CSV table of C-alpha atoms (C1' of nucleotides) in Angstrom, one decimal:
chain,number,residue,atom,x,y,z
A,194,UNK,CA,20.1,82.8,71.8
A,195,UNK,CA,17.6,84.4,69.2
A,196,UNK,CA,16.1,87.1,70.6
A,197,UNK,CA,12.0,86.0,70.8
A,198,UNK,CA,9.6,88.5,69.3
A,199,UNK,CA,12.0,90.9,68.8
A,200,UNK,CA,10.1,93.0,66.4
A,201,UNK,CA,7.3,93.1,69.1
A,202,UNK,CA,6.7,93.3,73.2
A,203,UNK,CA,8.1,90.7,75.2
A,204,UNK,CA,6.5,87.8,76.1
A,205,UNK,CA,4.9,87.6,79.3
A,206,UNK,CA,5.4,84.6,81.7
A,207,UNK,CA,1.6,84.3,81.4
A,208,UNK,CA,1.9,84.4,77.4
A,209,UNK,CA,4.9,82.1,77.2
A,210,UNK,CA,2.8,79.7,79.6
A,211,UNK,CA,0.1,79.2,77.4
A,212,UNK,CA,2.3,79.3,74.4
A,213,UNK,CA,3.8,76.4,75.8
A,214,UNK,CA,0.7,74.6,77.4
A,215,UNK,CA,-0.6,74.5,73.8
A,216,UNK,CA,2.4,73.3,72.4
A,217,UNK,CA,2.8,70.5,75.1
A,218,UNK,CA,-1.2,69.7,74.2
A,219,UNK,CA,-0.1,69.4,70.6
A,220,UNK,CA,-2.7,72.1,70.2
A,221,UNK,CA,-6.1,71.1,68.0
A,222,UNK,CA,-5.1,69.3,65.2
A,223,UNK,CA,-5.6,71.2,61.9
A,224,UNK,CA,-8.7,69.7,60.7
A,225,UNK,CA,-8.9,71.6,57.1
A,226,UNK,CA,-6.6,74.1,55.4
A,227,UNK,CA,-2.6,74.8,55.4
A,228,UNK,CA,-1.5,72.4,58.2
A,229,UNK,CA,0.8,74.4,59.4
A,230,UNK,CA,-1.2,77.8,59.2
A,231,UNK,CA,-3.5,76.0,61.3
A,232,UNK,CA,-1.5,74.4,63.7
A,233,UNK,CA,-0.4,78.4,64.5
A,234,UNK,CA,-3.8,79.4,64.6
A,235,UNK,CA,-4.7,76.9,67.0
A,236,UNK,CA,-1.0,77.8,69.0
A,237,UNK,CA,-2.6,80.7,68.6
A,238,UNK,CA,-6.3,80.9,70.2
A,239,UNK,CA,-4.2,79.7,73.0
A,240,UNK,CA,-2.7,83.0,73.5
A,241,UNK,CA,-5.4,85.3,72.3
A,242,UNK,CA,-3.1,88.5,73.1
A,243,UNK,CA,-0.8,87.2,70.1
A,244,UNK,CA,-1.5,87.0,66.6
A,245,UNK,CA,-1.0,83.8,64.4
A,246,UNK,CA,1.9,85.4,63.0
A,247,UNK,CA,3.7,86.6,66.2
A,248,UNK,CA,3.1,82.7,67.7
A,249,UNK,CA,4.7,81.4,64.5
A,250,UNK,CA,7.7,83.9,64.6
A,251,UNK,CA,7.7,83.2,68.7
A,252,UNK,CA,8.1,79.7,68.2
A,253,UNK,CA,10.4,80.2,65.0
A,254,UNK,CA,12.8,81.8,67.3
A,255,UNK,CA,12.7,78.5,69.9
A,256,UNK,CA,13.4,76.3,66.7
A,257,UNK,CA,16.2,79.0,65.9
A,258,UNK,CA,18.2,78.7,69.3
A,259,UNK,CA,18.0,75.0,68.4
A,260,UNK,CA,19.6,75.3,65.4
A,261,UNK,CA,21.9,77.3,66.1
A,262,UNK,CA,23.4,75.5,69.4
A,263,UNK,CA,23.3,72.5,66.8
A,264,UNK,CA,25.5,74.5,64.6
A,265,UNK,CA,27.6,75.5,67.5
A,266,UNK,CA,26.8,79.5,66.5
A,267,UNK,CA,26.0,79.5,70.6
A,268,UNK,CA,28.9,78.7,72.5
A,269,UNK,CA,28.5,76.4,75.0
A,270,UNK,CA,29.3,76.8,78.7
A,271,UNK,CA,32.5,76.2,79.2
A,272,UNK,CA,32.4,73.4,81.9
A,273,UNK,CA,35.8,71.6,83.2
A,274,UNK,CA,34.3,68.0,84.3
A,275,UNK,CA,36.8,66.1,83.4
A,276,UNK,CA,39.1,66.8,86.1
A,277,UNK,CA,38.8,67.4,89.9
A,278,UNK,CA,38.8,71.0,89.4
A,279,UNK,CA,35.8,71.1,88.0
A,280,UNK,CA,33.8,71.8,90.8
A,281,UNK,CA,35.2,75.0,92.0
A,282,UNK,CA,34.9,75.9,87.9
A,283,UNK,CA,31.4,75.1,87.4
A,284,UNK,CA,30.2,76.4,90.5
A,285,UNK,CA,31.9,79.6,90.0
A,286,UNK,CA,30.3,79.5,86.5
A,287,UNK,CA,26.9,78.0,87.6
A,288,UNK,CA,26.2,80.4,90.6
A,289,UNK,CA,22.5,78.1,91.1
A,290,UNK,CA,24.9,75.3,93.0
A,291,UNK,CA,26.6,77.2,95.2
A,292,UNK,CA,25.4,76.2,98.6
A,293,UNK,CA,26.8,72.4,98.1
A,294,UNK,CA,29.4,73.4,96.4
A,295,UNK,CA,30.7,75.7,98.7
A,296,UNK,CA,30.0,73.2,101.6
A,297,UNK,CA,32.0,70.7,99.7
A,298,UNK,CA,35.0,72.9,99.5
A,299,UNK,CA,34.7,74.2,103.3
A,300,UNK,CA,35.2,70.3,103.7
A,301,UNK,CA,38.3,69.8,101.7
A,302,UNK,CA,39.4,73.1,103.0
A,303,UNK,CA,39.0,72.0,106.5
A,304,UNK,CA,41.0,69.0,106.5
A,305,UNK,CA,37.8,66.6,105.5
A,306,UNK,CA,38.8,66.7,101.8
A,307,UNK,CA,39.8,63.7,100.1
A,308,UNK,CA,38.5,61.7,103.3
A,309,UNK,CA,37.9,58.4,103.0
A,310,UNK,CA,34.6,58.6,102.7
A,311,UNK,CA,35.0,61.1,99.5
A,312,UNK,CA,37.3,58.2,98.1
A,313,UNK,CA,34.6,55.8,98.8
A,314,UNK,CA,31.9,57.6,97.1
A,315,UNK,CA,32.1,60.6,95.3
A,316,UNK,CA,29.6,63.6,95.7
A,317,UNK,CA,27.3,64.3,93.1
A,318,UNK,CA,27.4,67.5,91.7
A,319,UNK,CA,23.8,68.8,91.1
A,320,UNK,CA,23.2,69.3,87.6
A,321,UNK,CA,22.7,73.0,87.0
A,322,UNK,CA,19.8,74.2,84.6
A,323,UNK,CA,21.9,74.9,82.1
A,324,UNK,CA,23.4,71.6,82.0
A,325,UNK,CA,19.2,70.4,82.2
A,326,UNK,CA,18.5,72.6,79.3
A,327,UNK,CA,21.3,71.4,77.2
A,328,UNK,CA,20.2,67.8,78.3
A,329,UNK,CA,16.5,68.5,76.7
A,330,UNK,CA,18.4,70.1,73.2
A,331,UNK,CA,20.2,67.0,73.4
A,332,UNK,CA,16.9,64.8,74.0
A,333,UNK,CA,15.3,66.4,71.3
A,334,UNK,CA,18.2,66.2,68.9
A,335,UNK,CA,19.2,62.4,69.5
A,336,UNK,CA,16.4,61.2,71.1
A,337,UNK,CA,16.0,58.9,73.9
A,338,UNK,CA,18.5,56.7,74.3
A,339,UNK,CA,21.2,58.0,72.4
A,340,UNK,CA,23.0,59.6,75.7
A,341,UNK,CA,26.8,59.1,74.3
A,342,UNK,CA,25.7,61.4,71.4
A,343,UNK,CA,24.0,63.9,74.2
A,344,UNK,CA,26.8,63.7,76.6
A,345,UNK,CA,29.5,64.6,73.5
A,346,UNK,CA,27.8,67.4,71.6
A,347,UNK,CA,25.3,68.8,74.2
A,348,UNK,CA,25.8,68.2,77.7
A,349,UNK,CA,29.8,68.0,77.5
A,350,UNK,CA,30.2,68.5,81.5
A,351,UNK,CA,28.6,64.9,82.0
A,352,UNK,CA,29.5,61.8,80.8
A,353,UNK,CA,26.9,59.3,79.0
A,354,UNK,CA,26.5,57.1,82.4
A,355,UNK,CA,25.5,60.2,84.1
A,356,UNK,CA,23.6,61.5,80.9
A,357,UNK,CA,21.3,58.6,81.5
A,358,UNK,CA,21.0,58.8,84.9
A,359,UNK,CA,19.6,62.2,85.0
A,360,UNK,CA,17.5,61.3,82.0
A,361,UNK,CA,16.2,58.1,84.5
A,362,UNK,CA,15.4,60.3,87.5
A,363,UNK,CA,14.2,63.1,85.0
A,364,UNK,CA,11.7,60.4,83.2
A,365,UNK,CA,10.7,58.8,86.8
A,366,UNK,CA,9.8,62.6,87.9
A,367,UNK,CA,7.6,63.2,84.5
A,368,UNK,CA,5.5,59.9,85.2
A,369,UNK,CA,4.9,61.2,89.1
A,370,UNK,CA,3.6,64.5,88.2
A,371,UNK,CA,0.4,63.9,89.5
A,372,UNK,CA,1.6,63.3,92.6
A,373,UNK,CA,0.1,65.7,95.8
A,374,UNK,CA,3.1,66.5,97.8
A,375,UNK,CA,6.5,67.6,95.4
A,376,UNK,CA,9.1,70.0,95.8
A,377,UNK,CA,9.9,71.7,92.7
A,378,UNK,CA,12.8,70.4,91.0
A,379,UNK,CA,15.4,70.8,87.9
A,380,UNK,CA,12.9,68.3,86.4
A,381,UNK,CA,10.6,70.5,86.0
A,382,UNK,CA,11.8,72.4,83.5
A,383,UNK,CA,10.0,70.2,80.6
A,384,UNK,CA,10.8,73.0,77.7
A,385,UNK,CA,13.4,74.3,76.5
A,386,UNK,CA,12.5,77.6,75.6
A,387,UNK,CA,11.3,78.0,79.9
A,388,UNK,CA,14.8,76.4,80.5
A,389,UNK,CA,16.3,79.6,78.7
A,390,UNK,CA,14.3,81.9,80.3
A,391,UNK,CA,14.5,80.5,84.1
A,392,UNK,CA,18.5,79.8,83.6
A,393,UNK,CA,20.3,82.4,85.5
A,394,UNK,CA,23.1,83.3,82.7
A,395,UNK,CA,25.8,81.0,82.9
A,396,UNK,CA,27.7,82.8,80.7
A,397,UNK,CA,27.6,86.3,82.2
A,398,UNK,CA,25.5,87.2,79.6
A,399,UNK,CA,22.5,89.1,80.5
A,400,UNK,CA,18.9,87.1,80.6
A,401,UNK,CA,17.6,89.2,77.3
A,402,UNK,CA,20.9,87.9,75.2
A,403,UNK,CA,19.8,84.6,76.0
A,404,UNK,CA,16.0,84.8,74.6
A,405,UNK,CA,14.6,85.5,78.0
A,406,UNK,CA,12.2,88.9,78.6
A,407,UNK,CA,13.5,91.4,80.6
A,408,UNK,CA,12.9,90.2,84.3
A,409,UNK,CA,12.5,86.6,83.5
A,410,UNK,CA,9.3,84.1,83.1
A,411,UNK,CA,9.8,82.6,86.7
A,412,UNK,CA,7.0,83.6,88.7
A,413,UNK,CA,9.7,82.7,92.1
A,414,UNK,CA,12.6,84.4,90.3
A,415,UNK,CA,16.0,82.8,91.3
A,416,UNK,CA,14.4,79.5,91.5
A,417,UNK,CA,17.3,77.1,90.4
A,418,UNK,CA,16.8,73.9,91.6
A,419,UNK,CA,17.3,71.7,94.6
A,420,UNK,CA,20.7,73.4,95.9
A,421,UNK,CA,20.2,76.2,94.6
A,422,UNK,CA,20.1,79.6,95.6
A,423,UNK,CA,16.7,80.0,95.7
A,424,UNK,CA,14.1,78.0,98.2
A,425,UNK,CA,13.0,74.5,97.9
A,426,UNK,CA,9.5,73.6,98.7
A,427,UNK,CA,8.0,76.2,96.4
A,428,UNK,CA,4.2,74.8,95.5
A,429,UNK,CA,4.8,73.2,92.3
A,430,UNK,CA,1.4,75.0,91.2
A,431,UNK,CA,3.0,78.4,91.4
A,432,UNK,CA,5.3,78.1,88.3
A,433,UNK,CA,4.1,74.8,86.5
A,434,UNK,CA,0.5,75.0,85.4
A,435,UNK,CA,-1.4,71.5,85.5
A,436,UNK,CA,-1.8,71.1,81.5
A,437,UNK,CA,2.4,70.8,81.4
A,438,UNK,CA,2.5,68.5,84.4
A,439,UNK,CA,4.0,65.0,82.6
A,440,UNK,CA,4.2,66.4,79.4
A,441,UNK,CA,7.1,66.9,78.1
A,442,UNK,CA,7.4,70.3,75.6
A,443,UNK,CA,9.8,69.4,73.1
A,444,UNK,CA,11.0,70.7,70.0
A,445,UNK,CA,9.2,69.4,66.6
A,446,UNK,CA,11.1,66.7,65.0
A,447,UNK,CA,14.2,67.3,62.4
A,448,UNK,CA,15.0,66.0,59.5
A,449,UNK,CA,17.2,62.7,60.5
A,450,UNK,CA,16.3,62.0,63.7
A,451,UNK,CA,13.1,60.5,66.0
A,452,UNK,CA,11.1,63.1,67.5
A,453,UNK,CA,10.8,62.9,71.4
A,454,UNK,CA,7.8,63.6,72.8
A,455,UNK,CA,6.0,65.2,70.4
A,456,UNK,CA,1.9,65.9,70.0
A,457,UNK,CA,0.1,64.5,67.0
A,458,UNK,CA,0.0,66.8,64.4
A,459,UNK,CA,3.1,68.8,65.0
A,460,UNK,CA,4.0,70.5,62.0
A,461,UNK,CA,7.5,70.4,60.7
A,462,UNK,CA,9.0,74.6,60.9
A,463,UNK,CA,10.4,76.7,58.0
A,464,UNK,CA,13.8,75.4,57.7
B,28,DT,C1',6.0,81.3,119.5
B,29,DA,C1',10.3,79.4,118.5
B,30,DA,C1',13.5,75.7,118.4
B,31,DA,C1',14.4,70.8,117.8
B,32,DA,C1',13.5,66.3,115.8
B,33,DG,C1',11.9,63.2,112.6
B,34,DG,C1',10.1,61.9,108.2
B,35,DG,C1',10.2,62.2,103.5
B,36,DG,C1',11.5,64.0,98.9
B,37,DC,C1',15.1,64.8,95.7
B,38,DG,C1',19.4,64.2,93.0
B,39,DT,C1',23.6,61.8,92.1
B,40,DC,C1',26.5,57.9,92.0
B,41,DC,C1',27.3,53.1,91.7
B,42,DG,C1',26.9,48.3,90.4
B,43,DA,C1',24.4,44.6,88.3
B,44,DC,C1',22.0,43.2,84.4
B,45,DT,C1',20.5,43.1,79.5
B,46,DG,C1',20.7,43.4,74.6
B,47,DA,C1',23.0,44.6,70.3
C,157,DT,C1',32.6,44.3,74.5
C,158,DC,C1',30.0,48.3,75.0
C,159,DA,C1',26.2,51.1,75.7
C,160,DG,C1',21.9,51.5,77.9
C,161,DT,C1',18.6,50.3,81.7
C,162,DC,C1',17.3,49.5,86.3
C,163,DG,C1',17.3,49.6,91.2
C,164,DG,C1',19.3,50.9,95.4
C,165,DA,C1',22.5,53.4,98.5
C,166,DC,C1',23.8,57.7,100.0
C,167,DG,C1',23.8,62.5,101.2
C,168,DC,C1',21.4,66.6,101.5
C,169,DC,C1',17.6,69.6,102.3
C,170,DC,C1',12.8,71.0,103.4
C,171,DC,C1',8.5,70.3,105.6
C,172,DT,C1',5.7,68.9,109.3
C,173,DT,C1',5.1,67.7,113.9
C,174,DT,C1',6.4,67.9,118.6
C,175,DT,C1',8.0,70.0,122.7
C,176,DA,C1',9.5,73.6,125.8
DNA sequence: TAAAAGGGGCGTCCGACTGA
DNA sequence: TCAGTCGGACGCCCCTTTTA
């Protein structure tokens, strides 16, 4: 991933919050002037700590690791779904799923595997953020709807059917987020750029080389979803600020394909 | 106060249905 | 025919309440 604001301090979970609060809101539409040097201002005011310039190079380097996972520069976890060893493979490589995963295997090792009630139904593996991060590149790529394209050239563990039935559950979760009483979830990672930064590294890579500040953006570090390792039942307040709540923070629209998502007035980036 | 039980939320899978 | 959508079943876990 690009490193964000290289050239100056890392972003701090509060900074990269409003960053992204303001890029959710669509920020003030420019009224006068360069749209785009507006539209940064605006990003901007949001984040008075930064300057127009360091919002426009932070989300630059978002629009980068985009670009380059669409240009396969990033290599892509390698994730074996296809066969029945793919659990053991992407748990070992997703270390968020581990607690299902390794009560699923203490079943087959205990003489439960390939029970009749396996054959009858297989177990869901959880989607790991990774594979949810991907699934919003992919979203914001293809668009809605197009979850063959998603499923081939983003999320490559999971087939289309299962492409759109995370995208279902993940839709049905954005349109209850004002709801009183909800666990945190995978779904609410809405961003991509706080997917990067909350994903433990799949990859063995260490959180900085995948755009991430030092420490992480997570206000409950190690927070990774329903079976994860970290606790459920986390107020959803603590890490998701209201503004963001059902509002989807997706990358600006490219040349060649429908935006997802996006505010009014969302200026195309540098190319 | 701690443990147990019940209720409810969440995520995944599956099958039926629909439209191109 | 195929891909996408929809709704429900199922399993798992957490939270709250109840009980000892």
């Amino acid at each position: 991933m690009a490193s964000q604001g290289a050239a100056t301090a890392a972003w701090t979970n509060e900074e990269d919050k409003a960053f992204e609060n303001a890029v959710a809101a669509g920020a003030p539409p420019p009224l006068d002037g360069p749209p785009e040097e507006c539209w940064f201002a605006a990003l901007a005011a949001s984040v008075p700590a930064r300057s127009t310039e360091e919002v426009r190079r932070h989300y630059e380097a978002l629009v980068e690791d985009v670009g380059a996972i669409d240009a396969g520069r990033v290599p892509l976890p390698r994730y074996a779904g296809e066969d029945s060893s793919s659990a053991a493979a992407t748990a070992a490589a997703a270390p968020g799923k581990d607690r299902r995963e390794d009560r699923k295997s203490f079943e087959s090792d205990s003489g439960k595997g390939c029970s009749k009630a396996e054959q009858e139904r297989r177990k869901g593996i959880p989607w790991t953020e990774e594979e949810h991060r991907l699934f919003l590149l992919g979203l914001d790529k293809f668009g809605k709807g197009d979850w063959r394209s998603i499923s081939r050239n983003f999320v490559i563990s999971r087939t289309p059917t299962q492409v759109a039935s995370h995208a279902q559950k993940y839709f049905i979760r954005l349109n209850s987020m004002n709801r009183d009483r909800r666990r945190s979830s995978i779904h609410d990672i809405t961003s991509i750029n706080n997917a990067a930064q909350a994903v433990p590294p799949i990859t063995g890579q260490a959180p900085a080389a995948l755009g991430g500040p030092p420490g992480g953006m997570m206000k409950h570090p190690g927070m990774v979803g329903m079976y994860g390792g970290a606790p459920m039942g986390h107020p959803v307040a603590g890490h998701m600020v209201p503004a963001a709540v059902g509002t989807p923070v997706m990358f600006p629209p490219r040349p060649g394909h429908p935006p997802y998502a996006m505010p009014v007035g969302y200026p195309a980036p540098h190319q």
